[in-house]
Coordinates of C-alpha atoms in Angstrom, one line a residue:
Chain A
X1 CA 185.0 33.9 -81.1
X2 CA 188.1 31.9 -82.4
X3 CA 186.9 28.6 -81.3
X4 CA 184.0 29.8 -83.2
X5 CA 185.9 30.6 -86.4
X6 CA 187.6 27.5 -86.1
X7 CA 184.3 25.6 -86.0
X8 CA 183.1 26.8 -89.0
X9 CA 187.0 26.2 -91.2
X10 CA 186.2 22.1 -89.7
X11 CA 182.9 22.6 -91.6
X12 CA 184.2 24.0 -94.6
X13 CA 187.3 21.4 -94.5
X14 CA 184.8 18.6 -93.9
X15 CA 182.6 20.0 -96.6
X16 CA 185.6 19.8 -99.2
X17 CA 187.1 16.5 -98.2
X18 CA 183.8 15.3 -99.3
X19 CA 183.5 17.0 -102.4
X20 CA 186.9 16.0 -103.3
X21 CA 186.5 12.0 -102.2
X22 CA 183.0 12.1 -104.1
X23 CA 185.1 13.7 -107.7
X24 CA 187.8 11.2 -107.2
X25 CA 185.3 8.3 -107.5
X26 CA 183.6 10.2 -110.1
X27 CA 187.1 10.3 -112.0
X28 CA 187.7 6.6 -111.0
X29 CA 184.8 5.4 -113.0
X30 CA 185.0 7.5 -116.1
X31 CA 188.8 6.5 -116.3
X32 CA 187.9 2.5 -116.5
X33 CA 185.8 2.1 -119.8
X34 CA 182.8 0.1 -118.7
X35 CA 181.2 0.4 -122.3
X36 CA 182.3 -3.4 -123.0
X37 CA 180.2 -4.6 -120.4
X38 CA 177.3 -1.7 -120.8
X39 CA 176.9 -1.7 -124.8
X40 CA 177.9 -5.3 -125.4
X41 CA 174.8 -5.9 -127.5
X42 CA 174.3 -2.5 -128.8
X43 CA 178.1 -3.5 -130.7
X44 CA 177.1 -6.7 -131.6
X45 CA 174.1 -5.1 -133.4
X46 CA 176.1 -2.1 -134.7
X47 CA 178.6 -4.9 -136.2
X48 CA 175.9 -6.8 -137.4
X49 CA 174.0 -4.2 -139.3
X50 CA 177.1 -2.6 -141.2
X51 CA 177.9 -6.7 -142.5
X52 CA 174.0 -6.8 -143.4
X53 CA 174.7 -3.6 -145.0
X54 CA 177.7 -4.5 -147.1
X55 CA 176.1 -7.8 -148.3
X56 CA 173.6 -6.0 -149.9
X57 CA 175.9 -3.0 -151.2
X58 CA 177.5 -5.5 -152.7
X59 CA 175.0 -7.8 -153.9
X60 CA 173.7 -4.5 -155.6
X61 CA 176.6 -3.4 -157.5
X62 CA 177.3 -7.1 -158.9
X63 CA 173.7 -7.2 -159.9
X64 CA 173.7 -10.8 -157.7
X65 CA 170.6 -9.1 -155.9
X66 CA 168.9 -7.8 -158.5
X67 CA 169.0 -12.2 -160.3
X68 CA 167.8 -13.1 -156.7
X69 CA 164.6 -10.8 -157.1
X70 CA 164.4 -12.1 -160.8
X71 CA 164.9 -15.7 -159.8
X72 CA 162.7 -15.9 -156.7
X73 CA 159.1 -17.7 -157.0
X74 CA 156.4 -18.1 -154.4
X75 CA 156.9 -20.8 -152.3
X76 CA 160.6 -21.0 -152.8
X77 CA 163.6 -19.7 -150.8
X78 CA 166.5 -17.4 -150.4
X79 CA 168.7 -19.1 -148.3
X80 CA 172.7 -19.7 -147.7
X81 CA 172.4 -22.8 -146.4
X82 CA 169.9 -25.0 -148.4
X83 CA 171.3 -27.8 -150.1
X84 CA 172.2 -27.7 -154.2
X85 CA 173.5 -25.2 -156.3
X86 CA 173.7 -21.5 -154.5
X87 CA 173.1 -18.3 -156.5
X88 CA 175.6 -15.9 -156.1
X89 CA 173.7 -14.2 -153.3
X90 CA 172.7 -16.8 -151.4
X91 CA 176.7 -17.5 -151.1
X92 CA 177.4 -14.4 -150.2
X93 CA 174.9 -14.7 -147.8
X94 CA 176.6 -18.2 -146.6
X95 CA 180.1 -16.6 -146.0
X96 CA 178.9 -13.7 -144.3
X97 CA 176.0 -15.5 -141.8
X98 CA 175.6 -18.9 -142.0
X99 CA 178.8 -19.6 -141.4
X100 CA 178.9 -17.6 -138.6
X101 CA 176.2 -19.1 -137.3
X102 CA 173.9 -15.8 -137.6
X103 CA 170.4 -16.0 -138.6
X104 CA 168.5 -13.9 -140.6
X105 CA 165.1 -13.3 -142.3
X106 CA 165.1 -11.8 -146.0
X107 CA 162.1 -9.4 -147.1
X108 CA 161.3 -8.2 -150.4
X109 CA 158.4 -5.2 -150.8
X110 CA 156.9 -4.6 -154.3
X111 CA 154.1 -2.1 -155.1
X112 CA 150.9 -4.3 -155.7
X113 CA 148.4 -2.2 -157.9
X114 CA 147.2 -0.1 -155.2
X115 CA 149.7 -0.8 -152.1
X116 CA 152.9 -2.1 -151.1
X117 CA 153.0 -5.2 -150.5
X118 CA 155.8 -7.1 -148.0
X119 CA 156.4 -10.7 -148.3
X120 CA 159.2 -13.3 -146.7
X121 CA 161.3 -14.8 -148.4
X122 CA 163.8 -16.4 -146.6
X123 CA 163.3 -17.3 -143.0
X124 CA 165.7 -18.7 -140.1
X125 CA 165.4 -22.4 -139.8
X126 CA 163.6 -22.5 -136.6
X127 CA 161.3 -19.6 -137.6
X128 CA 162.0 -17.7 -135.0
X129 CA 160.7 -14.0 -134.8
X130 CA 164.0 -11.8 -135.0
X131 CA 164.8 -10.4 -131.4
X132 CA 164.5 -6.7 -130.2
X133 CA 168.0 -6.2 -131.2
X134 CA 168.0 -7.9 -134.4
X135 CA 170.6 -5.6 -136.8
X136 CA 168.0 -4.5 -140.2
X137 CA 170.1 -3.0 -143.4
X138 CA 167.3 -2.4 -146.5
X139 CA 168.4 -1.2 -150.4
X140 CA 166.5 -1.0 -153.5
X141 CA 166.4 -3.1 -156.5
X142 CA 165.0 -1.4 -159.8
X143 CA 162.5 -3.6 -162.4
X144 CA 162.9 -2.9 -165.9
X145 CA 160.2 -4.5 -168.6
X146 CA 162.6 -6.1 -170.3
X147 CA 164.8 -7.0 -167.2
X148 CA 165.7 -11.2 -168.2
X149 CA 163.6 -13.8 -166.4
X150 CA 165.7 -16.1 -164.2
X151 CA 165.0 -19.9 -163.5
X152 CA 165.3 -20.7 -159.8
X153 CA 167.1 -24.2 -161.2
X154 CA 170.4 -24.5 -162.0
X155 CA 171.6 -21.8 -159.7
X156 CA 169.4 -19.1 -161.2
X157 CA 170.1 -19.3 -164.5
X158 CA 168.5 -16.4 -167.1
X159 CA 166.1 -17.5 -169.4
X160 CA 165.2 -15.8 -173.1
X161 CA 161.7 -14.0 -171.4
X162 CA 161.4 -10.5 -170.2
X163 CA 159.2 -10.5 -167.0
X164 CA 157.2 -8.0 -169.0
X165 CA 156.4 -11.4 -171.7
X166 CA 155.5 -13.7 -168.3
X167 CA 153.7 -10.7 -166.7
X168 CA 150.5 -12.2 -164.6
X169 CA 152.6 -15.4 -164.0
X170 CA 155.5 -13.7 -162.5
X171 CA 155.0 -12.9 -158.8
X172 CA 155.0 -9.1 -158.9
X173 CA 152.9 -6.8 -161.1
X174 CA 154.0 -4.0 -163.8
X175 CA 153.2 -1.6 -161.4
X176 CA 153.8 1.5 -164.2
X177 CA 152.4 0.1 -167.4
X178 CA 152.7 2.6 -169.5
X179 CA 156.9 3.3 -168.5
X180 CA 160.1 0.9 -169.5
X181 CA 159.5 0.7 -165.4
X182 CA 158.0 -2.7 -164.1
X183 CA 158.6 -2.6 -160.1
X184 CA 161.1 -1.5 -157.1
X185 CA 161.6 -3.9 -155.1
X186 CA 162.8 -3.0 -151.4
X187 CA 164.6 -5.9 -150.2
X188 CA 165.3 -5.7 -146.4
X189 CA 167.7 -8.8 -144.3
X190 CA 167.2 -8.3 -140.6
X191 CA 170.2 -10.5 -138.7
X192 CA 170.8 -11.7 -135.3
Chain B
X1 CA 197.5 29.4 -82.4
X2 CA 197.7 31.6 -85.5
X3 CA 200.2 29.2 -87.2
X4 CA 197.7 26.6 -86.5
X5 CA 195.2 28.2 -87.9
X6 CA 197.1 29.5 -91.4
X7 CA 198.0 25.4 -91.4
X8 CA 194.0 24.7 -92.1
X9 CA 193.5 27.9 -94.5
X10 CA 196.6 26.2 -96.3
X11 CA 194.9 22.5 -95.9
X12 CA 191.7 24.3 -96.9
X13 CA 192.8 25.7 -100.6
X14 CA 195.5 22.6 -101.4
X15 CA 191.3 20.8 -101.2
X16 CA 190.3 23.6 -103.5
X17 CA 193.0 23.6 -105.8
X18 CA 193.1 19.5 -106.0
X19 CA 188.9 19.7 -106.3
X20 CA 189.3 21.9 -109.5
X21 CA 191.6 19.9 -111.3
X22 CA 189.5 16.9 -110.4
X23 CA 186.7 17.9 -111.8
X24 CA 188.4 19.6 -115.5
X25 CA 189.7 16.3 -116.1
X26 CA 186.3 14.3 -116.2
X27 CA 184.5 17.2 -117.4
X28 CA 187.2 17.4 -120.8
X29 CA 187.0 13.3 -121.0
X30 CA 183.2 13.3 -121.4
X31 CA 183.4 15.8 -124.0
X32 CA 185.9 13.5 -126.2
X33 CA 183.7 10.9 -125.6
X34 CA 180.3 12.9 -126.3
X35 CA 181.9 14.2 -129.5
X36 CA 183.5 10.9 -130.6
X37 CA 179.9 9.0 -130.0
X38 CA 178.3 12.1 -131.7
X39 CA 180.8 11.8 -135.0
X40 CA 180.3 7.7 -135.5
X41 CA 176.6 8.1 -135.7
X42 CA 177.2 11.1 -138.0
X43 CA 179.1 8.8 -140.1
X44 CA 176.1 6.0 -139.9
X45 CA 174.3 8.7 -140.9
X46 CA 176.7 9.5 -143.7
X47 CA 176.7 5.7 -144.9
X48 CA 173.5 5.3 -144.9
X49 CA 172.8 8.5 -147.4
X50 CA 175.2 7.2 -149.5
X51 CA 173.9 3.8 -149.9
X52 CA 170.5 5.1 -150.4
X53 CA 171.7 7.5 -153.4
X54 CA 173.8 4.3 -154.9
X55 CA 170.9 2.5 -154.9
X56 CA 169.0 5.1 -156.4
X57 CA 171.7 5.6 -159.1
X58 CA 171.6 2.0 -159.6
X59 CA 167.7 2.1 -160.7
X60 CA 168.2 5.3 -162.6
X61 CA 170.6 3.5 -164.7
X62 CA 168.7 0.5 -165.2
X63 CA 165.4 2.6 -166.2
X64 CA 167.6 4.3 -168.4
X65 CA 169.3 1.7 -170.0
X66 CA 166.1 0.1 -170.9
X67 CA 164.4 3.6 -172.0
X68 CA 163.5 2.8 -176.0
X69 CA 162.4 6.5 -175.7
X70 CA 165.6 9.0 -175.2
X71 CA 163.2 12.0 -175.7
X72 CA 163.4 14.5 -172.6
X73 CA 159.8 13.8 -172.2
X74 CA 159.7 10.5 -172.3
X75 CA 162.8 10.1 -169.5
X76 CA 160.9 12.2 -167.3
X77 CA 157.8 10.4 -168.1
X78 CA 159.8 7.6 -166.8
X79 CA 161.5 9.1 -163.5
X80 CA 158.2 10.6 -162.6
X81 CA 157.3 6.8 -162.3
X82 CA 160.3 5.5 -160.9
X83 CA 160.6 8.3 -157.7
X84 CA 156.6 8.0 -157.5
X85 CA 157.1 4.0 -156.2
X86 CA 160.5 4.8 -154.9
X87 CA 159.2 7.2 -152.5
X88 CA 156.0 4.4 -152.2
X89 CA 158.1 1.3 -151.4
X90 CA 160.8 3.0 -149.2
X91 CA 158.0 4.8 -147.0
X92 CA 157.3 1.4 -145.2
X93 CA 160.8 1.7 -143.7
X94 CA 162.3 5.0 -143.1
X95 CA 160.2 7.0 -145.7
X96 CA 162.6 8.2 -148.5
X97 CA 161.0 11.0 -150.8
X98 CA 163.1 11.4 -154.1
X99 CA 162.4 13.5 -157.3
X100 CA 164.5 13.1 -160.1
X101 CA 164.2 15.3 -163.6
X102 CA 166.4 15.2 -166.6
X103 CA 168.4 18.3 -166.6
X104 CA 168.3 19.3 -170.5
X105 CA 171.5 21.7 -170.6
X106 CA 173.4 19.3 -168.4
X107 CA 172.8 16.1 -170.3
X108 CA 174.4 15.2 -174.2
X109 CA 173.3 13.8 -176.9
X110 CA 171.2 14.0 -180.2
X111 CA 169.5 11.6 -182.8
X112 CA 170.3 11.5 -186.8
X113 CA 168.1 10.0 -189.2
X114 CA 168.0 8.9 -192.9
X115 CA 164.6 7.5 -193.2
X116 CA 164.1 8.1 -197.3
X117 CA 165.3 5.5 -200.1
X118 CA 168.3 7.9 -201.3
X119 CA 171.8 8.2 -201.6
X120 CA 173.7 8.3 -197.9
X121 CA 173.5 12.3 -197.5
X122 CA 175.7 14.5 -195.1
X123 CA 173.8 16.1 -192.6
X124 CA 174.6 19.8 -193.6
X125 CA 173.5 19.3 -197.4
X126 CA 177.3 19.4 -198.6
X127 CA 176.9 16.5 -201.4
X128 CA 180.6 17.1 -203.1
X129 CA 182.8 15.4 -200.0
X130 CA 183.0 11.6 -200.6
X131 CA 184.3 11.4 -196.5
X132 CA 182.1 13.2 -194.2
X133 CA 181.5 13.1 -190.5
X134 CA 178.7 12.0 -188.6
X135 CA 180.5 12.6 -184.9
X136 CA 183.2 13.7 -183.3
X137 CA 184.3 13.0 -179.7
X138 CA 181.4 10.4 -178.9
X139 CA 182.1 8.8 -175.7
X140 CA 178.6 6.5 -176.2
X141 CA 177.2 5.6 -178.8
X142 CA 173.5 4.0 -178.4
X143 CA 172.2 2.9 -181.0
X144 CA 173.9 3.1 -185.2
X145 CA 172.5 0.9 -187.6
X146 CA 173.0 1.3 -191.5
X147 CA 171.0 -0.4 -194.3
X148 CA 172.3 -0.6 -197.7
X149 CA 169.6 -1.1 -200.0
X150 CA 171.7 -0.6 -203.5
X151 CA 175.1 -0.8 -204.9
X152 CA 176.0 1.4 -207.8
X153 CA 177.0 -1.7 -210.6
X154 CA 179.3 0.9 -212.4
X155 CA 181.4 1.8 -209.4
X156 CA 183.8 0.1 -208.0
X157 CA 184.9 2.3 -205.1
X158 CA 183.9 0.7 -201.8
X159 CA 181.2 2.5 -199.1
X160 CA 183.1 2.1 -195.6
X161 CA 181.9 2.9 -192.2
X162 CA 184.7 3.7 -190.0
X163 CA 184.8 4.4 -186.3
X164 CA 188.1 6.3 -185.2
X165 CA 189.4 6.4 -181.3
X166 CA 190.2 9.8 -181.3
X167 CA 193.2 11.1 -180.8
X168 CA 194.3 8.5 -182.6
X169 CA 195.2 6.1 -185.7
X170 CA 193.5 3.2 -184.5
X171 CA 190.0 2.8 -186.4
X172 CA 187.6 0.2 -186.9
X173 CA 185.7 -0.4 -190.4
X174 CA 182.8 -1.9 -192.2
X175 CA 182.7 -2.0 -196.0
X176 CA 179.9 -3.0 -198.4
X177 CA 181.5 -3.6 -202.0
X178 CA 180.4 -5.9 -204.5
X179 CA 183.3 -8.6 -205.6
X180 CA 183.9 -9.4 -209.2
X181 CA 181.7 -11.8 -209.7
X182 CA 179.5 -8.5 -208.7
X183 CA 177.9 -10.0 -205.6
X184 CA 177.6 -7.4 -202.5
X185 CA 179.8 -8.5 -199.8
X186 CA 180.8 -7.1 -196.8
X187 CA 184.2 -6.9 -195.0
X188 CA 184.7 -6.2 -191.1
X189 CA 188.2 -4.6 -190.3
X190 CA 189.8 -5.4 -193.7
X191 CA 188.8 -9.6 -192.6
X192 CA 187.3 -12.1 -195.0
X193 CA 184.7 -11.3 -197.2
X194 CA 180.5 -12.5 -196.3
X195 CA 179.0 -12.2 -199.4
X196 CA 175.3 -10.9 -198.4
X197 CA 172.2 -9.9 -200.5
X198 CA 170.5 -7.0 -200.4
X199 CA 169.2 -5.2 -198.6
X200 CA 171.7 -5.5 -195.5
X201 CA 171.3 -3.8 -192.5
X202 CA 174.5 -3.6 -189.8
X203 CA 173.9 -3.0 -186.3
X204 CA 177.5 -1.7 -185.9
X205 CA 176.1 -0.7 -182.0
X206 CA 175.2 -4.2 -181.4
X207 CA 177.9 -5.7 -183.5
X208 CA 175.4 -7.9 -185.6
X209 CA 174.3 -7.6 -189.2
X210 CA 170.9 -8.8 -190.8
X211 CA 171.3 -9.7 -195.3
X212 CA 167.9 -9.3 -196.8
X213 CA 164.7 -10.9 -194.8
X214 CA 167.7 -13.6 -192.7
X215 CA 168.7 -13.9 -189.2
X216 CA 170.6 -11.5 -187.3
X217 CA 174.0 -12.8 -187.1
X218 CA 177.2 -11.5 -185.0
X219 CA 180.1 -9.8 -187.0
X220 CA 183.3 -10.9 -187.1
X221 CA 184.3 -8.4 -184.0
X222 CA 183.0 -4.8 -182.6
X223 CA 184.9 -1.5 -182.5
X224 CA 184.2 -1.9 -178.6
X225 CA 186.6 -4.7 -179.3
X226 CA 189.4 -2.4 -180.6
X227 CA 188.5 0.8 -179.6
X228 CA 188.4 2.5 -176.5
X229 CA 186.6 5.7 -176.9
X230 CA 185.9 8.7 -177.3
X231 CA 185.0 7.7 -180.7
X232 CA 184.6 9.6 -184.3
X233 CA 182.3 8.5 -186.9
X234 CA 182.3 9.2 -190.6
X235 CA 181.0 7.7 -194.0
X236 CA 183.2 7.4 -196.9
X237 CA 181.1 6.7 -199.9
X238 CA 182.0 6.9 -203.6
X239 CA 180.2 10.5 -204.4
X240 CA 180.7 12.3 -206.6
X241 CA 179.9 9.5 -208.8
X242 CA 176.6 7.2 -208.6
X243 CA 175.4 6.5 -205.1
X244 CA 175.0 3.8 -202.5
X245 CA 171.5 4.4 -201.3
X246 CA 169.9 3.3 -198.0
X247 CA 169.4 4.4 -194.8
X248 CA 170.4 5.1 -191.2
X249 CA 169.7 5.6 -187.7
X250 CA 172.6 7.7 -185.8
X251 CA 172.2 7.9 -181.9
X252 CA 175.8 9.2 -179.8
X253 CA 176.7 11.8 -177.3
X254 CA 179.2 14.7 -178.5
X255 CA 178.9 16.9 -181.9
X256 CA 175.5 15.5 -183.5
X257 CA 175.6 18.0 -186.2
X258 CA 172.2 19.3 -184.8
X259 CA 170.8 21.4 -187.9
X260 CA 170.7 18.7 -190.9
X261 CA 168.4 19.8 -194.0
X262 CA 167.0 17.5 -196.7
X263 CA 166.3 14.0 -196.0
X264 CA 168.4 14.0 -192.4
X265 CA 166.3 14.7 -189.8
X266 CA 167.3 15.4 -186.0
X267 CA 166.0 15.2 -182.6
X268 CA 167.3 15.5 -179.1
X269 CA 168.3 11.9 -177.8
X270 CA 169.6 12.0 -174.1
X271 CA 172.1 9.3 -173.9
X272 CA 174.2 10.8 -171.0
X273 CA 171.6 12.0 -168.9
X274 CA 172.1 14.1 -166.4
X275 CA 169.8 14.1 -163.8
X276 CA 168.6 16.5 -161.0
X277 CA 168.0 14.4 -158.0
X278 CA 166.2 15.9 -154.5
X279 CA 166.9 13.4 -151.8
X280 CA 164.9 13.8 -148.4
X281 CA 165.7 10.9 -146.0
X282 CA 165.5 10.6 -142.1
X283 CA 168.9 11.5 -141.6
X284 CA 169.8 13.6 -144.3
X285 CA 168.4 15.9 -147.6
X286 CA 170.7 17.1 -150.2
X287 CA 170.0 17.8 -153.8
X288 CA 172.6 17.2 -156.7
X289 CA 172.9 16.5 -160.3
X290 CA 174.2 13.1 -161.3
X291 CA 175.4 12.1 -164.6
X292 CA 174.2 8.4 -165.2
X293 CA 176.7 6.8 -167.4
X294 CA 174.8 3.5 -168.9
X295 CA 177.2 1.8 -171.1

């Protein structure tokens, strides 16, 4: 009957040595922080979308946006590092990426009469499609009918014409004709 | 035997005991990290929101800005358009739905108009007071244009605009006068005479004046260029004797005098709008009143 009892306190000392060696290791692990190795991307991306986010925050309160969407033709290009004289965007987009050897692809989405319509205006060198883990920041840029026309010479300079004079020519539509309203233009930069 | 025995019961709990604390420490570590990961997308969250709404504030003030129309219908005319695309164009990424109306008790502002060929009038019909008050307290004033279409010949006393900061002595004027060679002229903050014709029309918003059918040319300085606001706006003309006549076109936030009579007319102008705004995003919905300052 004792060698019995004893029996069965080996089992239950066995039983808790394990327990105990298995929360030790459990402990060991969640003591060394093995994010850096886990989320390495997922904090590259995180980093990347809060500068893709700043750059147009701050593109946006200048109003440096806002002359890129006025400035922009079909067929041209938004970019940082094209030779000649930079709009005050595209440098800002210079500093923050192109120097730091990021590359990025520019959108800009306009209602079109009846939908909205997405085209590209600025795409990485090698036109690449942006990875799974590209970083994507988006903000809005508001039309007015008399909003000044820019010329995408001579670093985007403003010309005397509202694009509600060149409308037809210009590459959006008025999309609310009978309102001071001519378009919102979504711009999205997506960054890897 | 026994002793040997109580030695294992004692081995047995020191595993219990060390098995407890082993497991409270992880357990307490992964809920600092759950709550830390949990409050840094909260604040992604947060960022996001706000960027959104200073985007949204951003158009506001442009549509605003560019508004001709100041009426309450006509604003909402226009931010019935501008959430209608808003919501359209932000749907192909994370669907944003705004609405934004004016709030009427909220927002300031009012319109005066002289429109008839007549001596400059005081809103409330007084006609004895040769200094009278269009404003007081105006932190914006939209749009102000006077025409003076005649000069009394008999009178020499001067018809001055002036635009006070209040609370203070500093002041900006304009003054229409003829010199003695009886031409009109007109004189910018007590500075050198321009000698116009008549009719003359100053834009004292824009800080430009028009003389007769000419171009519009750029005064000698604004009273954004001295002043710094809030602003009070009175006429001095030289009632009670014979009359400058013309017209004018009077648009400010602060005490429009609200109830003219005779040839003054008045209508509600919203040039500090304030503006009820519904925001539904993915990651957060909120509604507020925003006051869109467009000057």
């Amino acid at each position: 009957m004792v060698s019995g009892d004893r029996g069965q306190a080996y089992t239950l000392e066995g039983v808790l040595a394990a327990i105990l060696v298995v929360t030790a290791t459990v402990y060991g692990l969640q003591t060394i922080d093995t994010r850096a190795w886990e989320d390495e991307t997922e904090s590259e991306t995180a980093q990347l979308t809060a500068r893709a986010n700043d750059v147009l925050t701050l593109a946006g309160e200048s109003g440096a946006l806002r002359d890129s969407v006025m400035c922009y033709r079909e067929g041209s290009s938004i970019r940082g590092s094209q030779e000649g004289s930079l709009t005050e965007f595209e440098r800002i987009l210079n500093t923050t990426f192109d120097r730091q050897a990021n590359q990025y692809n520019l959108y800009f989405s306009y209602w079109d009469g009846s939908e909205s319509r997405e085209i590209l205006v600025s795409q990485t060198e090698t036109e690449s499609s942006p990875p799974t883990t590209a970083a994507s920041a988006s903000t809005t840029v508001t039309i007015a009918d008399n909003t000044s026309l820019r010329l995408p010479s001579n670093g985007c300079e403003e010309i005397p014409l509202t694009v509600k004079d060149t409308e037809g020519s210009f590459y959006m539509p008025d999309a609310a004709e009978d309102s001071p309203l001519f378009n919102i233009v979504e711009v999205r930069l997506v960054v890897w | 035997m026994v002793a040997s025995e109580r030695g294992q019961v004692l081995l047995i709990g020191g595993l219990a005991i060390a098995i407890v604390f082993l497991t409270a420490i992880p357990l307490s570590n992964s809920l600092v990290v759950s709550e830390s990961a949990s409050s840094s997308e909260t604040v992604l969250d947060i960022d996001k929101a706000d960027q959104r709404e200073a985007s949204i504030e951003r158009g506001l003030r442009a549509l605003i800005r560019n508004s001709p129309d100041r009426s309450p219908e006509a604003l909402n005319r226009s931010l019935k358009n501008f959430t209608r695309y808003y919501t359209q164009v932000s749907a192909q990424q994370d669907g944003v739905y705004v609405n934004a109306t004016v709030n009427p008790t909220e927002s300031e502002g009012g319109r005066l108009s002289q429109s008839s060929l007549d001596g400059f009038n005081e809103p409330d019909g007084n006609e004895g007071r040769a200094d009278w008050s269009l404003t007081t307290d105006a932190t914006q004033i939209e749009e102000f244009r006077v025409t003076v279409r005649d000069i009394p010949r008999s009178d020499n006393s001067p018809f001055t605009i002036n635009v006070s900061e209040a609370g203070s002595s500093d002041k900006w004027t304009v003054t229409v006068d003829r010199n003695p060679s009886s031409d009109p002229e007109l004189v910018v903050n007590g500075g050198s005479p321009t000698t116009v014709t008549l009719p003359v029309t100053v834009y004292i918003s824009n800080g430009t004046y028009r003389t007769g059918t000419g171009p519009i040319e750029a005064l000698p300085s604004s009273y954004r260029d001295t002043l710094n606001g809030p602003y009070n706006v009175h006429f001095n003309d030289s009632k009670p004797g014979p009359r400058y006549s013309g017209t004018y076109v009077f648009a400010a936030d602060g005490d429009v005098y609200s109830s003219p009579t005779g040839s003054t007319t008045y209508r509600s102008s919203i040039i500090v709008p304030a503006i009820d705004l519904v925001y539904v995003g993915p990651d957060t919905t909120y509604e507020r009143t925003m006051v869109i300052e467009t000057s």
